[in-house]
Amino acid sequence: MADRGAPPKTRSSASTGGWIVRVGADWWATILGLAITGLAVLGALPKIPW
Amino acid sequence: MNAVRTDQDRIDDDALTGDAFTTTRVIDYLPGLALLIVVGLLGKYAEVWWLAAAKHEHGTVPDIEYVLWAILIGLVLTNTVGLHRVFRPGVLTYHFWLKVGIVALGSRFVLGDVLKMGATSLVQILIDMAVAGTIILAAARLFGLSGKFGSLLAIGTSICGVSAIVAAKGAIRARNSDVGHAIAAILALGAVALFSLPPLGHAIGLSDHEFGLWAGLAVDNTAETTATGYLFSDEAGKIAVLVKSTRNALIGFVVLGFALYWAARGEADELAPGARAKAAFIWEKFPKFVLGFLAVSAVATAGLLSKGQLANVANVSKWAFLLTFAGVGLSTDIRQIARSGWRPLAVAVIGLVVVAAVSLGLVLFTSRVLHWGVGG
């Protein structure tokens, strides 16, 4: 599941420079996971039912 | 070859290559994301309705887990009415939700156990990779596939399925058609493993820990590995994700090995000389979300989370995995897989059988003879 980094140059995002795509799913997943954990550490994460 | 490629062509390619973000416009993701949520919720509540209906009729039915419901509903939708292109970008974000789920799952592990299990499973992974890789390369030659096609199948089967194949594509200068066929074969085998390993595990009498290890070692693609583990039990799913993440962390090393081999034969680009360039190559291929998983595990181990908040983070992981399972079903197009032809599939089948057999032997030996394992 390695992050494959920047998408192929043929993609339209290459010209429009989408920073979401450039950062990549690996880092976004890490950022989101850590943000959720940070909220939990602060006791600010609302109850998540399952 | 057609010179003009449409956005849809690219998204179709992404469906195979495993990119989570296929467009820069956020609005493009919304329909598919909504579909993931609907299919995931249907899967979750189908389990409840199924059992309630059986109870109402005073009958006994097998407990079909939400994991299987979510995959099956997605699978049926895609292979009957089809998946309209408007849903594609959002559905493909399941790769992202998988990684979010893995990072959040770190909260359910003590860091010491992660390191201990990572180290013990590393030994099993290396043995598995060596045996499986050798047999797949030999089988590919036997079936008349090109050396690079064989390399792609060996990389995909022994390491990390689609991601490893994509990571190797540029490094060994593989043909696009070979990459597409290798990925299709790996995806087909992932689906086979998903439905066959859990009943086999129950039939053999594997414990949750043993099955989690087996799934983590034997199933190629991380999404399918996760689903296979959770189909057996929550605990098995947890272990499967940990073992698979250890496998994923090795992508860079294995791809580097194949890249150096093909470069030495003059059939791939030379890597820059020096250890620094090779370290950069390995880092580029390294799955960074594994660092997030370790960081969350460290936070949980340090006791910074209350019991209630630990449960909340674990539930975030479950919801993220639910979207992943829905995405696995929705993006499994049987017709597309069938187009790869029988020879790559035959080699991949040999690969799956070899990997499953070798890894099962390793799991049973290390677990029941050497008594390796967390807490064991």
PDB file of N, CA and C in Angstrom, chain A residues 1-5 7-8 10-14 16-21 24-30 32-34 36-37 39-50, chain B residues 10 14 17-24 44 66 96 98-100 103 160 163 166 222 248 251 283-285 287-289 292 295-296 299 304-305 309 312-313 315-316 318-319:
ATOM      1  N   MET A   1       0.821  -1.199   0.000  1.00  0.00           N
ATOM      2  CA  MET A   1       0.000   0.000   0.000  1.00  0.00           C
ATOM      3  C   MET A   1       0.859   1.254   0.000  1.00  0.00           C
ATOM      4  N   ALA A   2       1.917   1.196  -0.643  1.00  0.00           N
ATOM      5  CA  ALA A   2       2.767   2.378  -0.637  1.00  0.00           C
ATOM      6  C   ALA A   2       2.094   3.535  -1.347  1.00  0.00           C
ATOM      7  N   ASP A   3       2.357   4.714  -0.875  1.00  0.00           N
ATOM      8  CA  ASP A   3       1.854   5.889  -1.562  1.00  0.00           C
ATOM      9  C   ASP A   3       2.585   5.998  -2.883  1.00  0.00           C
ATOM     10  N   ARG A   4       1.820   6.226  -3.900  1.00  0.00           N
ATOM     11  CA  ARG A   4       2.467   6.281  -5.202  1.00  0.00           C
ATOM     12  C   ARG A   4       2.827   7.695  -5.607  1.00  0.00           C
ATOM     13  N   GLY A   5       2.760   8.616  -4.643  1.00  0.00           N
ATOM     14  CA  GLY A   5       3.223   9.965  -4.890  1.00  0.00           C
ATOM     15  C   GLY A   5       2.414  10.684  -5.936  1.00  0.00           C
ATOM     16  N   PRO A   7       0.536  11.786  -9.219  1.00  0.00           N
ATOM     17  CA  PRO A   7      -0.155  11.016 -10.232  1.00  0.00           C
ATOM     18  C   PRO A   7       0.533  11.156 -11.587  1.00  0.00           C
ATOM     19  N   PRO A   8       0.155  10.305 -12.575  1.00  0.00           N
ATOM     20  CA  PRO A   8       0.790  10.403 -13.874  1.00  0.00           C
ATOM     21  C   PRO A   8       0.642  11.781 -14.481  1.00  0.00           C
ATOM     22  N   THR A  10      -0.107  12.644 -17.333  1.00  0.00           N
ATOM     23  CA  THR A  10      -1.196  12.792 -18.288  1.00  0.00           C
ATOM     24  C   THR A  10      -2.454  13.314 -17.628  1.00  0.00           C
ATOM     25  N   ARG A  11      -2.544  13.171 -16.314  1.00  0.00           N
ATOM     26  CA  ARG A  11      -3.752  13.562 -15.610  1.00  0.00           C
ATOM     27  C   ARG A  11      -3.886  15.084 -15.562  1.00  0.00           C
ATOM     28  N   SER A  12      -5.156  15.523 -15.608  1.00  0.00           N
ATOM     29  CA  SER A  12      -5.402  16.967 -15.647  1.00  0.00           C
ATOM     30  C   SER A  12      -4.903  17.661 -14.388  1.00  0.00           C
ATOM     31  N   SER A  13      -4.835  16.867 -13.278  1.00  0.00           N
ATOM     32  CA  SER A  13      -4.407  17.475 -12.019  1.00  0.00           C
ATOM     33  C   SER A  13      -2.976  17.975 -12.096  1.00  0.00           C
ATOM     34  N   ALA A  14      -2.187  17.405 -13.011  1.00  0.00           N
ATOM     35  CA  ALA A  14      -0.794  17.824 -13.128  1.00  0.00           C
ATOM     36  C   ALA A  14      -0.715  19.284 -13.505  1.00  0.00           C
ATOM     37  N   THR A  16      -3.353  21.535 -13.143  1.00  0.00           N
ATOM     38  CA  THR A  16      -4.047  22.375 -12.174  1.00  0.00           C
ATOM     39  C   THR A  16      -3.370  22.336 -10.807  1.00  0.00           C
ATOM     40  N   GLY A  17      -2.453  21.421 -10.642  1.00  0.00           N
ATOM     41  CA  GLY A  17      -1.668  21.383  -9.407  1.00  0.00           C
ATOM     42  C   GLY A  17      -2.488  21.118  -8.171  1.00  0.00           C
ATOM     43  N   GLY A  18      -3.229  20.062  -8.145  1.00  0.00           N
ATOM     44  CA  GLY A  18      -4.051  19.747  -6.973  1.00  0.00           C
ATOM     45  C   GLY A  18      -3.191  19.304  -5.802  1.00  0.00           C
ATOM     46  N   TRP A  19      -3.156  20.120  -4.787  1.00  0.00           N
ATOM     47  CA  TRP A  19      -2.277  19.804  -3.657  1.00  0.00           C
ATOM     48  C   TRP A  19      -2.787  18.622  -2.859  1.00  0.00           C
ATOM     49  N   ILE A  20      -4.096  18.389  -2.906  1.00  0.00           N
ATOM     50  CA  ILE A  20      -4.631  17.221  -2.190  1.00  0.00           C
ATOM     51  C   ILE A  20      -4.038  15.948  -2.792  1.00  0.00           C
ATOM     52  N   VAL A  21      -4.012  15.918  -4.111  1.00  0.00           N
ATOM     53  CA  VAL A  21      -3.495  14.743  -4.807  1.00  0.00           C
ATOM     54  C   VAL A  21      -1.990  14.620  -4.596  1.00  0.00           C
ATOM     55  N   GLY A  24      -0.895  13.156  -1.264  1.00  0.00           N
ATOM     56  CA  GLY A  24      -1.052  11.700  -1.330  1.00  0.00           C
ATOM     57  C   GLY A  24      -1.874  11.122  -0.193  1.00  0.00           C
ATOM     58  N   ALA A  25      -2.498   9.989  -0.490  1.00  0.00           N
ATOM     59  CA  ALA A  25      -3.410   9.355   0.472  1.00  0.00           C
ATOM     60  C   ALA A  25      -2.689   8.902   1.738  1.00  0.00           C
ATOM     61  N   ASP A  26      -1.432   8.477   1.610  1.00  0.00           N
ATOM     62  CA  ASP A  26      -0.696   7.992   2.785  1.00  0.00           C
ATOM     63  C   ASP A  26      -0.579   9.079   3.848  1.00  0.00           C
ATOM     64  N   TRP A  27      -0.139  10.260   3.406  1.00  0.00           N
ATOM     65  CA  TRP A  27       0.062  11.348   4.376  1.00  0.00           C
ATOM     66  C   TRP A  27      -1.265  11.883   4.883  1.00  0.00           C
ATOM     67  N   TRP A  28      -2.273  11.990   3.994  1.00  0.00           N
ATOM     68  CA  TRP A  28      -3.582  12.483   4.445  1.00  0.00           C
ATOM     69  C   TRP A  28      -4.186  11.540   5.489  1.00  0.00           C
ATOM     70  N   ALA A  29      -4.019  10.228   5.245  1.00  0.00           N
ATOM     71  CA  ALA A  29      -4.552   9.247   6.199  1.00  0.00           C
ATOM     72  C   ALA A  29      -3.843   9.400   7.545  1.00  0.00           C
ATOM     73  N   THR A  30      -2.536   9.633   7.482  1.00  0.00           N
ATOM     74  CA  THR A  30      -1.761   9.811   8.713  1.00  0.00           C
ATOM     75  C   THR A  30      -2.200  11.078   9.439  1.00  0.00           C
ATOM     76  N   LEU A  32      -5.094  12.705   9.195  1.00  0.00           N
ATOM     77  CA  LEU A  32      -6.455  12.561   9.723  1.00  0.00           C
ATOM     78  C   LEU A  32      -6.466  11.655  10.959  1.00  0.00           C
ATOM     79  N   GLY A  33      -5.742  10.537  10.864  1.00  0.00           N
ATOM     80  CA  GLY A  33      -5.684   9.595  11.996  1.00  0.00           C
ATOM     81  C   GLY A  33      -5.091  10.251  13.227  1.00  0.00           C
ATOM     82  N   LEU A  34      -4.039  11.028  13.035  1.00  0.00           N
ATOM     83  CA  LEU A  34      -3.395  11.702  14.168  1.00  0.00           C
ATOM     84  C   LEU A  34      -4.273  12.822  14.720  1.00  0.00           C
ATOM     85  N   ILE A  36      -7.544  12.856  14.725  1.00  0.00           N
ATOM     86  CA  ILE A  36      -8.604  12.188  15.511  1.00  0.00           C
ATOM     87  C   ILE A  36      -8.044  11.746  16.867  1.00  0.00           C
ATOM     88  N   THR A  37      -6.849  11.181  16.832  1.00  0.00           N
ATOM     89  CA  THR A  37      -6.224  10.732  18.084  1.00  0.00           C
ATOM     90  C   THR A  37      -5.918  11.923  18.992  1.00  0.00           C
ATOM     91  N   LEU A  39      -7.587  14.729  19.144  1.00  0.00           N
ATOM     92  CA  LEU A  39      -8.861  15.130  19.755  1.00  0.00           C
ATOM     93  C   LEU A  39      -9.217  14.185  20.902  1.00  0.00           C
ATOM     94  N   ALA A  40      -8.935  12.894  20.687  1.00  0.00           N
ATOM     95  CA  ALA A  40      -9.245  11.909  21.734  1.00  0.00           C
ATOM     96  C   ALA A  40      -8.386  12.153  22.973  1.00  0.00           C
ATOM     97  N   VAL A  41      -7.119  12.491  22.760  1.00  0.00           N
ATOM     98  CA  VAL A  41      -6.215  12.768  23.889  1.00  0.00           C
ATOM     99  C   VAL A  41      -6.743  13.961  24.689  1.00  0.00           C
ATOM    100  N   LEU A  42      -7.252  14.967  23.968  1.00  0.00           N
ATOM    101  CA  LEU A  42      -7.776  16.173  24.632  1.00  0.00           C
ATOM    102  C   LEU A  42      -9.171  15.939  25.219  1.00  0.00           C
ATOM    103  N   GLY A  43      -9.721  14.750  24.957  1.00  0.00           N
ATOM    104  CA  GLY A  43     -11.068  14.446  25.442  1.00  0.00           C
ATOM    105  C   GLY A  43     -12.133  15.156  24.640  1.00  0.00           C
ATOM    106  N   ALA A  44     -11.768  15.617  23.447  1.00  0.00           N
ATOM    107  CA  ALA A  44     -12.704  16.411  22.638  1.00  0.00           C
ATOM    108  C   ALA A  44     -13.347  15.605  21.508  1.00  0.00           C
ATOM    109  N   LEU A  45     -12.990  14.334  21.399  1.00  0.00           N
ATOM    110  CA  LEU A  45     -13.604  13.514  20.342  1.00  0.00           C
ATOM    111  C   LEU A  45     -14.985  13.076  20.808  1.00  0.00           C
ATOM    112  N   PRO A  46     -16.025  13.434  20.052  1.00  0.00           N
ATOM    113  CA  PRO A  46     -17.366  13.036  20.500  1.00  0.00           C
ATOM    114  C   PRO A  46     -17.525  11.508  20.472  1.00  0.00           C
ATOM    115  N   LYS A  47     -18.532  11.043  21.168  1.00  0.00           N
ATOM    116  CA  LYS A  47     -18.773   9.596  21.209  1.00  0.00           C
ATOM    117  C   LYS A  47     -19.058   9.068  19.806  1.00  0.00           C
ATOM    118  N   ILE A  48     -18.297   8.080  19.399  1.00  0.00           N
ATOM    119  CA  ILE A  48     -18.498   7.473  18.076  1.00  0.00           C
ATOM    120  C   ILE A  48     -19.190   6.130  18.288  1.00  0.00           C
ATOM    121  N   PRO A  49     -20.453   6.031  17.928  1.00  0.00           N
ATOM    122  CA  PRO A  49     -21.141   4.748  18.149  1.00  0.00           C
ATOM    123  C   PRO A  49     -20.747   3.719  17.074  1.00  0.00           C
ATOM    124  N   TRP A  50     -20.964   2.483  17.352  1.00  0.00           N
ATOM    125  CA  TRP A  50     -20.791   1.427  16.324  1.00  0.00           C
ATOM    126  C   TRP A  50     -21.976   0.483  16.405  1.00  0.00           C
TER     127      TRP A  50
ATOM    128  N   ARG B  10      -8.500   7.588 -17.596  1.00  0.00           N
ATOM    129  CA  ARG B  10      -7.570   7.709 -16.471  1.00  0.00           C
ATOM    130  C   ARG B  10      -8.179   7.153 -15.187  1.00  0.00           C
ATOM    131  N   ASP B  14      -6.991   4.197 -12.799  1.00  0.00           N
ATOM    132  CA  ASP B  14      -6.813   4.362 -11.364  1.00  0.00           C
ATOM    133  C   ASP B  14      -7.548   3.287 -10.585  1.00  0.00           C
ATOM    134  N   THR B  17      -4.991   0.726 -10.574  1.00  0.00           N
ATOM    135  CA  THR B  17      -3.697   0.994  -9.944  1.00  0.00           C
ATOM    136  C   THR B  17      -3.796   1.362  -8.476  1.00  0.00           C
ATOM    137  N   GLY B  18      -5.010   1.589  -7.981  1.00  0.00           N
ATOM    138  CA  GLY B  18      -5.161   1.784  -6.547  1.00  0.00           C
ATOM    139  C   GLY B  18      -4.931   3.195  -6.058  1.00  0.00           C
ATOM    140  N   ASP B  19      -4.997   4.197  -6.932  1.00  0.00           N
ATOM    141  CA  ASP B  19      -4.892   5.576  -6.481  1.00  0.00           C
ATOM    142  C   ASP B  19      -6.181   5.959  -5.761  1.00  0.00           C
ATOM    143  N   ALA B  20      -6.035   6.617  -4.600  1.00  0.00           N
ATOM    144  CA  ALA B  20      -7.223   6.998  -3.837  1.00  0.00           C
ATOM    145  C   ALA B  20      -7.815   8.296  -4.362  1.00  0.00           C
ATOM    146  N   PHE B  21      -6.952   9.213  -4.794  1.00  0.00           N
ATOM    147  CA  PHE B  21      -7.425  10.519  -5.248  1.00  0.00           C
ATOM    148  C   PHE B  21      -7.177  10.637  -6.752  1.00  0.00           C
ATOM    149  N   THR B  22      -8.264  10.674  -7.497  1.00  0.00           N
ATOM    150  CA  THR B  22      -8.133  10.616  -8.949  1.00  0.00           C
ATOM    151  C   THR B  22      -8.484  11.924  -9.631  1.00  0.00           C
ATOM    152  N   THR B  23      -8.977  12.878  -8.873  1.00  0.00           N
ATOM    153  CA  THR B  23      -9.331  14.172  -9.448  1.00  0.00           C
ATOM    154  C   THR B  23      -9.077  15.255  -8.412  1.00  0.00           C
ATOM    155  N   THR B  24      -8.879  16.474  -8.884  1.00  0.00           N
ATOM    156  CA  THR B  24      -8.582  17.558  -7.943  1.00  0.00           C
ATOM    157  C   THR B  24      -9.846  18.309  -7.502  1.00  0.00           C
ATOM    158  N   LYS B  44     -23.872  -3.111   7.045  1.00  0.00           N
ATOM    159  CA  LYS B  44     -23.877  -3.173   8.516  1.00  0.00           C
ATOM    160  C   LYS B  44     -25.246  -3.609   9.045  1.00  0.00           C
ATOM    161  N   TYR B  66     -21.131  -8.290   8.715  1.00  0.00           N
ATOM    162  CA  TYR B  66     -21.333  -7.052   7.951  1.00  0.00           C
ATOM    163  C   TYR B  66     -20.256  -6.878   6.877  1.00  0.00           C
ATOM    164  N   PHE B  96      -8.045   5.265   0.526  1.00  0.00           N
ATOM    165  CA  PHE B  96      -7.732   6.252   1.558  1.00  0.00           C
ATOM    166  C   PHE B  96      -8.358   5.848   2.894  1.00  0.00           C
ATOM    167  N   LEU B  98      -9.100   2.945   3.913  1.00  0.00           N
ATOM    168  CA  LEU B  98      -8.357   1.800   4.434  1.00  0.00           C
ATOM    169  C   LEU B  98      -7.164   2.273   5.271  1.00  0.00           C
ATOM    170  N   LYS B  99      -6.440   3.248   4.736  1.00  0.00           N
ATOM    171  CA  LYS B  99      -5.256   3.754   5.437  1.00  0.00           C
ATOM    172  C   LYS B  99      -5.650   4.499   6.721  1.00  0.00           C
ATOM    173  N   VAL B 100      -6.754   5.267   6.652  1.00  0.00           N
ATOM    174  CA  VAL B 100      -7.249   5.943   7.867  1.00  0.00           C
ATOM    175  C   VAL B 100      -7.588   4.892   8.923  1.00  0.00           C
ATOM    176  N   VAL B 103      -4.391   3.497  10.466  1.00  0.00           N
ATOM    177  CA  VAL B 103      -3.769   4.451  11.405  1.00  0.00           C
ATOM    178  C   VAL B 103      -4.540   4.447  12.734  1.00  0.00           C
ATOM    179  N   CYS B 160       2.768  -6.901  -1.791  1.00  0.00           N
ATOM    180  CA  CYS B 160       1.614  -6.076  -1.453  1.00  0.00           C
ATOM    181  C   CYS B 160       0.701  -5.845  -2.633  1.00  0.00           C
ATOM    182  N   SER B 163      -0.304  -2.292  -5.072  1.00  0.00           N
ATOM    183  CA  SER B 163       0.619  -1.187  -4.786  1.00  0.00           C
ATOM    184  C   SER B 163       2.047  -1.544  -5.145  1.00  0.00           C
ATOM    185  N   VAL B 166       2.477  -1.494  -8.917  1.00  0.00           N
ATOM    186  CA  VAL B 166       2.555  -0.116  -9.407  1.00  0.00           C
ATOM    187  C   VAL B 166       3.897   0.507  -9.045  1.00  0.00           C
ATOM    188  N   THR B 222      -3.970  -5.199   0.472  1.00  0.00           N
ATOM    189  CA  THR B 222      -4.255  -4.847   1.870  1.00  0.00           C
ATOM    190  C   THR B 222      -5.758  -4.773   2.163  1.00  0.00           C
ATOM    191  N   ASN B 248       3.963  -4.641   3.886  1.00  0.00           N
ATOM    192  CA  ASN B 248       3.949  -3.444   3.027  1.00  0.00           C
ATOM    193  C   ASN B 248       5.218  -2.610   3.193  1.00  0.00           C
ATOM    194  N   ILE B 251       8.107  -3.075   0.740  1.00  0.00           N
ATOM    195  CA  ILE B 251       7.959  -2.836  -0.708  1.00  0.00           C
ATOM    196  C   ILE B 251       9.240  -2.274  -1.324  1.00  0.00           C
ATOM    197  N   TRP B 283      12.623   4.968   0.595  1.00  0.00           N
ATOM    198  CA  TRP B 283      11.722   5.900   1.290  1.00  0.00           C
ATOM    199  C   TRP B 283      10.564   6.309   0.385  1.00  0.00           C
ATOM    200  N   GLU B 284      10.865   6.511  -0.889  1.00  0.00           N
ATOM    201  CA  GLU B 284       9.813   6.904  -1.840  1.00  0.00           C
ATOM    202  C   GLU B 284       8.715   5.843  -1.909  1.00  0.00           C
ATOM    203  N   LYS B 285       9.115   4.580  -1.824  1.00  0.00           N
ATOM    204  CA  LYS B 285       8.138   3.483  -1.939  1.00  0.00           C
ATOM    205  C   LYS B 285       7.523   3.121  -0.584  1.00  0.00           C
ATOM    206  N   PRO B 287       5.325   2.857   2.618  1.00  0.00           N
ATOM    207  CA  PRO B 287       3.953   3.287   2.921  1.00  0.00           C
ATOM    208  C   PRO B 287       3.929   4.161   4.178  1.00  0.00           C
ATOM    209  N   LYS B 288       3.813   5.465   3.975  1.00  0.00           N
ATOM    210  CA  LYS B 288       3.983   6.403   5.097  1.00  0.00           C
ATOM    211  C   LYS B 288       2.919   6.267   6.184  1.00  0.00           C
ATOM    212  N   PHE B 289       1.751   5.748   5.832  1.00  0.00           N
ATOM    213  CA  PHE B 289       0.701   5.663   6.850  1.00  0.00           C
ATOM    214  C   PHE B 289       1.083   4.689   7.971  1.00  0.00           C
ATOM    215  N   GLY B 292       1.997   6.625  10.846  1.00  0.00           N
ATOM    216  CA  GLY B 292       0.820   7.088  11.580  1.00  0.00           C
ATOM    217  C   GLY B 292       0.303   6.011  12.521  1.00  0.00           C
ATOM    218  N   ALA B 295       2.582   5.841  15.451  1.00  0.00           N
ATOM    219  CA  ALA B 295       2.424   7.015  16.317  1.00  0.00           C
ATOM    220  C   ALA B 295       1.180   6.872  17.194  1.00  0.00           C
ATOM    221  N   VAL B 296       0.071   6.420  16.593  1.00  0.00           N
ATOM    222  CA  VAL B 296      -1.171   6.259  17.370  1.00  0.00           C
ATOM    223  C   VAL B 296      -0.992   5.152  18.412  1.00  0.00           C
ATOM    224  N   VAL B 299       0.867   6.589  21.303  1.00  0.00           N
ATOM    225  CA  VAL B 299      -0.010   7.430  22.146  1.00  0.00           C
ATOM    226  C   VAL B 299      -0.852   6.543  23.067  1.00  0.00           C
ATOM    227  N   LEU B 304      -2.250   7.856  27.208  1.00  0.00           N
ATOM    228  CA  LEU B 304      -2.796   9.209  27.044  1.00  0.00           C
ATOM    229  C   LEU B 304      -4.290   9.198  26.691  1.00  0.00           C
ATOM    230  N   LEU B 305      -4.832   8.006  26.453  1.00  0.00           N
ATOM    231  CA  LEU B 305      -6.243   7.929  26.070  1.00  0.00           C
ATOM    232  C   LEU B 305      -7.040   7.223  27.164  1.00  0.00           C
ATOM    233  N   GLN B 309     -12.284   7.046  25.238  1.00  0.00           N
ATOM    234  CA  GLN B 309     -11.711   7.640  24.027  1.00  0.00           C
ATOM    235  C   GLN B 309     -11.008   6.577  23.176  1.00  0.00           C
ATOM    236  N   ASN B 312     -13.641   5.107  21.182  1.00  0.00           N
ATOM    237  CA  ASN B 312     -14.044   6.012  20.099  1.00  0.00           C
ATOM    238  C   ASN B 312     -13.102   5.931  18.903  1.00  0.00           C
ATOM    239  N   VAL B 313     -11.786   5.937  19.189  1.00  0.00           N
ATOM    240  CA  VAL B 313     -10.807   5.876  18.094  1.00  0.00           C
ATOM    241  C   VAL B 313     -10.922   4.519  17.382  1.00  0.00           C
ATOM    242  N   ASN B 315     -13.573   2.786  17.087  1.00  0.00           N
ATOM    243  CA  ASN B 315     -14.792   2.812  16.260  1.00  0.00           C
ATOM    244  C   ASN B 315     -14.597   3.620  14.978  1.00  0.00           C
ATOM    245  N   VAL B 316     -13.754   4.662  15.040  1.00  0.00           N
ATOM    246  CA  VAL B 316     -13.412   5.394  13.812  1.00  0.00           C
ATOM    247  C   VAL B 316     -12.774   4.417  12.819  1.00  0.00           C
ATOM    248  N   LYS B 318     -13.248   1.209  12.661  1.00  0.00           N
ATOM    249  CA  LYS B 318     -14.276   0.297  12.130  1.00  0.00           C
ATOM    250  C   LYS B 318     -15.086   0.951  11.014  1.00  0.00           C
ATOM    251  N   TRP B 319     -15.461   2.227  11.211  1.00  0.00           N
ATOM    252  CA  TRP B 319     -16.239   2.922  10.184  1.00  0.00           C
ATOM    253  C   TRP B 319     -15.416   3.090   8.903  1.00  0.00           C
TER     254      TRP B 319
END
